[in-house]
CSV table of C-alpha atoms in Angstrom, one decimal:
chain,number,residue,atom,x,y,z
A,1,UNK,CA,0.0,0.0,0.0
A,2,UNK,CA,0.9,3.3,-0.6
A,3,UNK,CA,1.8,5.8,2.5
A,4,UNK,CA,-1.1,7.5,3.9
A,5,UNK,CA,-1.7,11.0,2.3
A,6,UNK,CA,-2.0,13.8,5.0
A,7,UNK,CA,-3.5,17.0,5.3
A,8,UNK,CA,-3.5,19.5,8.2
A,9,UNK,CA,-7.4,20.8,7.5
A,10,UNK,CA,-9.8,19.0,5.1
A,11,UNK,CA,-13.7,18.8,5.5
A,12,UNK,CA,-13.4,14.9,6.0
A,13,UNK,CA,-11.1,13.0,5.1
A,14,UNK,CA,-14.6,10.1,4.1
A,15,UNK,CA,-15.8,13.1,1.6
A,16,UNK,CA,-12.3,13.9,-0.1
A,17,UNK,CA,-12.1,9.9,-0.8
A,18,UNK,CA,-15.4,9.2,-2.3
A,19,UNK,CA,-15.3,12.6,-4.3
A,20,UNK,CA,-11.5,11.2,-5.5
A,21,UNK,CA,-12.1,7.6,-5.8
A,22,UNK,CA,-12.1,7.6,-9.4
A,23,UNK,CA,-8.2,9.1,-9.4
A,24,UNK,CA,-7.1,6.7,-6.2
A,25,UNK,CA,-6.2,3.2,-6.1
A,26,UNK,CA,-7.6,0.8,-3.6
A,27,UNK,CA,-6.5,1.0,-0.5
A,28,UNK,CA,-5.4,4.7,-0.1
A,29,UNK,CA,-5.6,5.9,3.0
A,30,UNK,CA,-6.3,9.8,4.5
A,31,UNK,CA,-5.6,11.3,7.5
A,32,UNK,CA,-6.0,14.9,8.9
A,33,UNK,CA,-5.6,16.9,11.5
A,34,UNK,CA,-8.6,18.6,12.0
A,35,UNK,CA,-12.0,18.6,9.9
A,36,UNK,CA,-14.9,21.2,9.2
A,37,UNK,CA,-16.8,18.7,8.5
A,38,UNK,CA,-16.5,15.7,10.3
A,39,UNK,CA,-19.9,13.3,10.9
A,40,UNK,CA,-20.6,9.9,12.6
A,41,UNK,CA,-23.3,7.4,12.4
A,42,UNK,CA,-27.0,8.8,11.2
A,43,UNK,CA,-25.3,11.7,9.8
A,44,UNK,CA,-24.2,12.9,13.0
A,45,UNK,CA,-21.4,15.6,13.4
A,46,UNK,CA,-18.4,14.3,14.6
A,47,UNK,CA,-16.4,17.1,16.6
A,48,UNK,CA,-13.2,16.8,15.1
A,49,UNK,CA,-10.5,18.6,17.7
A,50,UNK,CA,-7.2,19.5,17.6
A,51,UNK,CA,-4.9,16.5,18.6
A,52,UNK,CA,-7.2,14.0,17.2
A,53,UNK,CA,-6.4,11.3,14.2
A,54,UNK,CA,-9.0,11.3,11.8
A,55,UNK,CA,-8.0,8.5,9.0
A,56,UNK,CA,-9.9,7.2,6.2
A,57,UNK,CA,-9.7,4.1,3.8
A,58,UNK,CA,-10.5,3.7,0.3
A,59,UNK,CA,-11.8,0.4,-0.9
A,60,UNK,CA,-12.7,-0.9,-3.8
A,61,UNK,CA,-13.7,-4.9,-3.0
A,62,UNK,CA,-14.5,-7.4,-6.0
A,63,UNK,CA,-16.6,-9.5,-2.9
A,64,UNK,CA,-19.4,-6.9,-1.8
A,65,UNK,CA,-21.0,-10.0,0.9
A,66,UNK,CA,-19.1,-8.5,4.0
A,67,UNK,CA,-19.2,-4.3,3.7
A,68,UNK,CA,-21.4,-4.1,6.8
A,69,UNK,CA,-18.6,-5.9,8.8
A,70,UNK,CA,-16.3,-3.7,7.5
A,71,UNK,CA,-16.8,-1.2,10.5
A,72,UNK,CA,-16.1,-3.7,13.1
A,73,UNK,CA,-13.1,-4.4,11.3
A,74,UNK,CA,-11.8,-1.1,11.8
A,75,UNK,CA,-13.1,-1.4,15.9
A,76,UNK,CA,-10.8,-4.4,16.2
A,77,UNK,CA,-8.1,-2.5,14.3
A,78,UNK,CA,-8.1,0.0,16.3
A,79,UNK,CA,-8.7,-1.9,19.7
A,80,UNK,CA,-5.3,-3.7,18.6
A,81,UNK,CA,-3.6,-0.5,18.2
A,82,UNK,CA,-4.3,1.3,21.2
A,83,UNK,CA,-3.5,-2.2,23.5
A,84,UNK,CA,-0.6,-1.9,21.8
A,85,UNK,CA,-0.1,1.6,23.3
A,86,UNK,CA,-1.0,0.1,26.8
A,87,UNK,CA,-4.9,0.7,26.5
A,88,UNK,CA,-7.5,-1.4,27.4
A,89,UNK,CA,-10.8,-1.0,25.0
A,90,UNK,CA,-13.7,-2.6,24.7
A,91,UNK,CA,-16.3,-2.5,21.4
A,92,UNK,CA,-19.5,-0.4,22.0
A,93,UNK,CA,-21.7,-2.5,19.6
A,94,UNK,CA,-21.3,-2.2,16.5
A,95,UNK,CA,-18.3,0.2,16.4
A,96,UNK,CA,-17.4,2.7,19.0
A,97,UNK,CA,-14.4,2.2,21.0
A,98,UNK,CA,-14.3,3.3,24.6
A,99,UNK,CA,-12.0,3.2,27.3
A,100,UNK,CA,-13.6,3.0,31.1
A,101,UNK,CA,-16.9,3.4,29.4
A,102,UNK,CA,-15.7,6.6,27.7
A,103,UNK,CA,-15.4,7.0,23.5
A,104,UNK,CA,-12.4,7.0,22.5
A,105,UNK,CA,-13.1,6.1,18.7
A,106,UNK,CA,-16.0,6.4,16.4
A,107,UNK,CA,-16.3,4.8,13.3
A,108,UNK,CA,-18.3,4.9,10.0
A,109,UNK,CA,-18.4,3.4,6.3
A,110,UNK,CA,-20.2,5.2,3.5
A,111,UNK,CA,-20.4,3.1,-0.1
A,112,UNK,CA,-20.4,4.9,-3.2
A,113,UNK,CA,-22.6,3.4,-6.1
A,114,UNK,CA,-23.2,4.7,-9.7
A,115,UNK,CA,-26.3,3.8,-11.7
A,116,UNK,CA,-26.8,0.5,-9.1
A,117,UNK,CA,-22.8,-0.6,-8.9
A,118,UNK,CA,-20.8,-0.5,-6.5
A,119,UNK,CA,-17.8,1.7,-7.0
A,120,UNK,CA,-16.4,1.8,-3.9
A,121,UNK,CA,-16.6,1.9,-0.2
A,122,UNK,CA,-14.8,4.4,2.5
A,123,UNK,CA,-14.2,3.5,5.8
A,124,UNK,CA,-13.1,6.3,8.7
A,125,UNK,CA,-12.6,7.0,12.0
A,126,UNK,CA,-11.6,9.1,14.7
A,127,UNK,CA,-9.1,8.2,16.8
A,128,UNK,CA,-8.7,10.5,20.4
A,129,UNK,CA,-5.1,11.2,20.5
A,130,UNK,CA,-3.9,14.1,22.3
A,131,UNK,CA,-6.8,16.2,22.8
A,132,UNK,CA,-7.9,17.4,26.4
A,133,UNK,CA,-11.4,18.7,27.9
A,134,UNK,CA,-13.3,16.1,25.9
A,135,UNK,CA,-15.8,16.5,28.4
A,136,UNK,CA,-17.4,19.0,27.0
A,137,UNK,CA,-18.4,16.9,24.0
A,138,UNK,CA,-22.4,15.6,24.0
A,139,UNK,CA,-21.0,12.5,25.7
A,140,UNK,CA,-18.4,11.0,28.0
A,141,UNK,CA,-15.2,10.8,26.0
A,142,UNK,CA,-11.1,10.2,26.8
A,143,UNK,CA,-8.4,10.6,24.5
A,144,UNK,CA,-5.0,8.5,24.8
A,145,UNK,CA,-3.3,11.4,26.3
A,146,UNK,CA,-5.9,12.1,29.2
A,147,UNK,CA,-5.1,8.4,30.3
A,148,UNK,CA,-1.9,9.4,30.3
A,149,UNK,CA,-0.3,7.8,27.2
A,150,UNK,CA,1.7,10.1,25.1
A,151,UNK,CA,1.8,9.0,21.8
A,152,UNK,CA,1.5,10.7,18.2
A,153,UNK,CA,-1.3,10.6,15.9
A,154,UNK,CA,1.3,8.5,13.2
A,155,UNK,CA,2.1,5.8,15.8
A,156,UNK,CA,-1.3,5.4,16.0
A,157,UNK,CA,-2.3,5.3,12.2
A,158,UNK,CA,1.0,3.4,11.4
A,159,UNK,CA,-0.8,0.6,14.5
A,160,UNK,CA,-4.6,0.7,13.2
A,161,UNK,CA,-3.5,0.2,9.1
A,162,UNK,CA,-1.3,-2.4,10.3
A,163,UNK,CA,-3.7,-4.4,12.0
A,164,UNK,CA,-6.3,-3.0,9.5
A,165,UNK,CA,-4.4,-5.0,6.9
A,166,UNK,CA,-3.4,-7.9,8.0
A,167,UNK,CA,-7.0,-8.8,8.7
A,168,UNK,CA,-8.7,-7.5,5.9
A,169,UNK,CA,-8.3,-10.4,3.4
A,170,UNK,CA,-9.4,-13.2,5.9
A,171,UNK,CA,-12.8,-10.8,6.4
A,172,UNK,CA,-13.1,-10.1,2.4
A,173,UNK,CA,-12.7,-14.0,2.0
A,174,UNK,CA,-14.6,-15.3,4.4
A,175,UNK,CA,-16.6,-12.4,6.3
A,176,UNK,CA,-17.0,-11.8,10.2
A,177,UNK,CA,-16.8,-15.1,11.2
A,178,UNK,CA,-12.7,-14.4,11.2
A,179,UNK,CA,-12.9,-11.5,13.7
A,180,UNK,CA,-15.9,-12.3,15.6
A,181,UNK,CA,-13.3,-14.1,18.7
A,182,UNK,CA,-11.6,-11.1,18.9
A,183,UNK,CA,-14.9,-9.1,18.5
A,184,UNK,CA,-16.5,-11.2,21.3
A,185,UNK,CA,-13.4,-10.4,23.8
A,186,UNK,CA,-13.7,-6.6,23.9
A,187,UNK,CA,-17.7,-6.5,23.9
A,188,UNK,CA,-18.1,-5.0,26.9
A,189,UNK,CA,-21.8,-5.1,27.0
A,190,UNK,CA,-22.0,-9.4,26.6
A,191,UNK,CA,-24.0,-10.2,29.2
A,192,UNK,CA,-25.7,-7.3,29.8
A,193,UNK,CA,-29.0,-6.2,30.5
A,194,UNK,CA,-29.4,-3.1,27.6
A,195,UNK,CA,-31.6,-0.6,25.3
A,196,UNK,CA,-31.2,-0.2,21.4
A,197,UNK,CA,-32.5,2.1,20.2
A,198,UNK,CA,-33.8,2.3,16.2
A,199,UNK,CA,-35.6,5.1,15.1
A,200,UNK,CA,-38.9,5.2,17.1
A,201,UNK,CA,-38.2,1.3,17.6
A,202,UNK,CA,-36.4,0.6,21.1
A,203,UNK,CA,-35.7,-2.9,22.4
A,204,UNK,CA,-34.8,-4.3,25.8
A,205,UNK,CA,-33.0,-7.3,26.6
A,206,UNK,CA,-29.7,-9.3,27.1
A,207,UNK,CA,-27.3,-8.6,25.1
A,208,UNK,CA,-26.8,-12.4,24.6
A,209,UNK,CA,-24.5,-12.4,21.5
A,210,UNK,CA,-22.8,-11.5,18.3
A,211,UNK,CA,-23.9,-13.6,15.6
A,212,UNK,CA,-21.0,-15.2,12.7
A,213,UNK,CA,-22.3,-12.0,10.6
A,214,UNK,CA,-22.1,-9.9,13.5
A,215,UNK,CA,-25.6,-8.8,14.0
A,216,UNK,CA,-26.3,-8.6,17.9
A,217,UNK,CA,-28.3,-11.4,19.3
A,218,UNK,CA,-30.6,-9.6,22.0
A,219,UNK,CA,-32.3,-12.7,24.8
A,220,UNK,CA,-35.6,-10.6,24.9
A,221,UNK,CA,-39.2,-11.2,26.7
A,222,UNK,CA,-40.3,-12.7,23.5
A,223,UNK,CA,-37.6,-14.6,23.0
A,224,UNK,CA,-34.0,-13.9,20.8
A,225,UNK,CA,-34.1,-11.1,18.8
A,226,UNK,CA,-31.4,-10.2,15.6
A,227,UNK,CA,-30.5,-6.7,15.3
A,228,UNK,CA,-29.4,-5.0,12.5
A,229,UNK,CA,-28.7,-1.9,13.4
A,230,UNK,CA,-28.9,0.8,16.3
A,231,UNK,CA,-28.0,2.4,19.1
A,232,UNK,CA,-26.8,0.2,22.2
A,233,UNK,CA,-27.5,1.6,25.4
A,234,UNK,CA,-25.8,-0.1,28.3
């Protein structure tokens, strides 16, 4: 793979690939060091401070039977990096990374299609480096630095593509079933009485499991329940 192409300001670093994916080869990566215009999940903005590392990957997969897993992919990536570091995260299902119940990472994929074909797919996320007073976001957050690793935003990205790649053609291959182990192991909520929420749709139960096509298997009054998507409430 080629080196990762930086910039010190972009909008985000998902919109400059999916607008250039026509020029860039598979597997280019993005970072930047801050963004305008930085969203999460359900189109949510992403508050993109100073000190963070905010990466993006191109793909371009022959095998489109595994892009929803593609996210938790880039969880376990970065779970592996920041252990590395001397972390200790855990997977909010299906992406977020915290640390002592706090984000430390968000995550998000967008596909790009043209007249009904896939052209590509982008996957980014924010990585909490160095920045400080993350308590004033709309949710408890940490960074690296306020649990008192001092790191730079290239170890980090140099850890996550790493990991990123030596996984990814065991998942394009042969799906989530190849990471679920690993998955499993940092899902802090296994076990857990908890709340997602879809929509107007919300759902109780226990969180009893992550299916080989990582859907979340919720024990419920009515019996098991597959989700798809949501928000997990703990």
């Amino acid at each position: 793979m080629q080196p990762p192409i930086h910039f010190e300001e972009l909008d985000s670093t998902i919109t400059y690939l999916k607008n250039n994916r026509a020029d860039l080869p598979h597997g280019t990566a993005v970072y930047a060091d801050r963004q305008t215009a930085g969203r999460g999940r359900f189109n949510r903005k992403w508050v993109s401070q100073e000190g963070g590392l905010y990466l993006s990957i191109l793909l371009k997969p022959k095998d489109t039977r595994f892009l929803a897993n593609l996210t938790q992919l880039m969880a376990i990536s970065v779970c592996h990096a920041l252990e590395e570091l001397g972390a200790d995260p855990k997977i909010k299902w299906p992406n977020d990374v915290q640390v002592n119940a706090q984000k430390i990472c968000g995550i998000l994929s967008e596909a790009v299609t043209e007249k009904g074909r896939l052209e590509a797919v982008v996957v980014g996320a924010g990585v909490n480096v160095a920045q400080e007073g993350l308590d004033k976001i709309d949710q408890p957050a940490t960074s690296l630095k306020e649990l008192g690793i001092n790191t730079t935003k290239e170890r980090v990205l140099d850890l996550v593509l790493e990991f990123f790649w030596r996984d990814y053609p065991a998942l394009s291959a042969s799906g989530f079933k190849t990471i679920r182990p690993d998955f499993l192991k940092r899902f802090a909520a296994l076990g857990k009485e908890v709340t997602v929420k879809n929509g107007e749709k919300t759902i109780f139960g226990t969180a009893e499991d992550v299916s080989p096509n990582g859907t979340l298997i919720l024990r419920t009054a009515s019996g098991p329940e597959e989700i798809y998507i949501g928000d997990l409430i703990v």
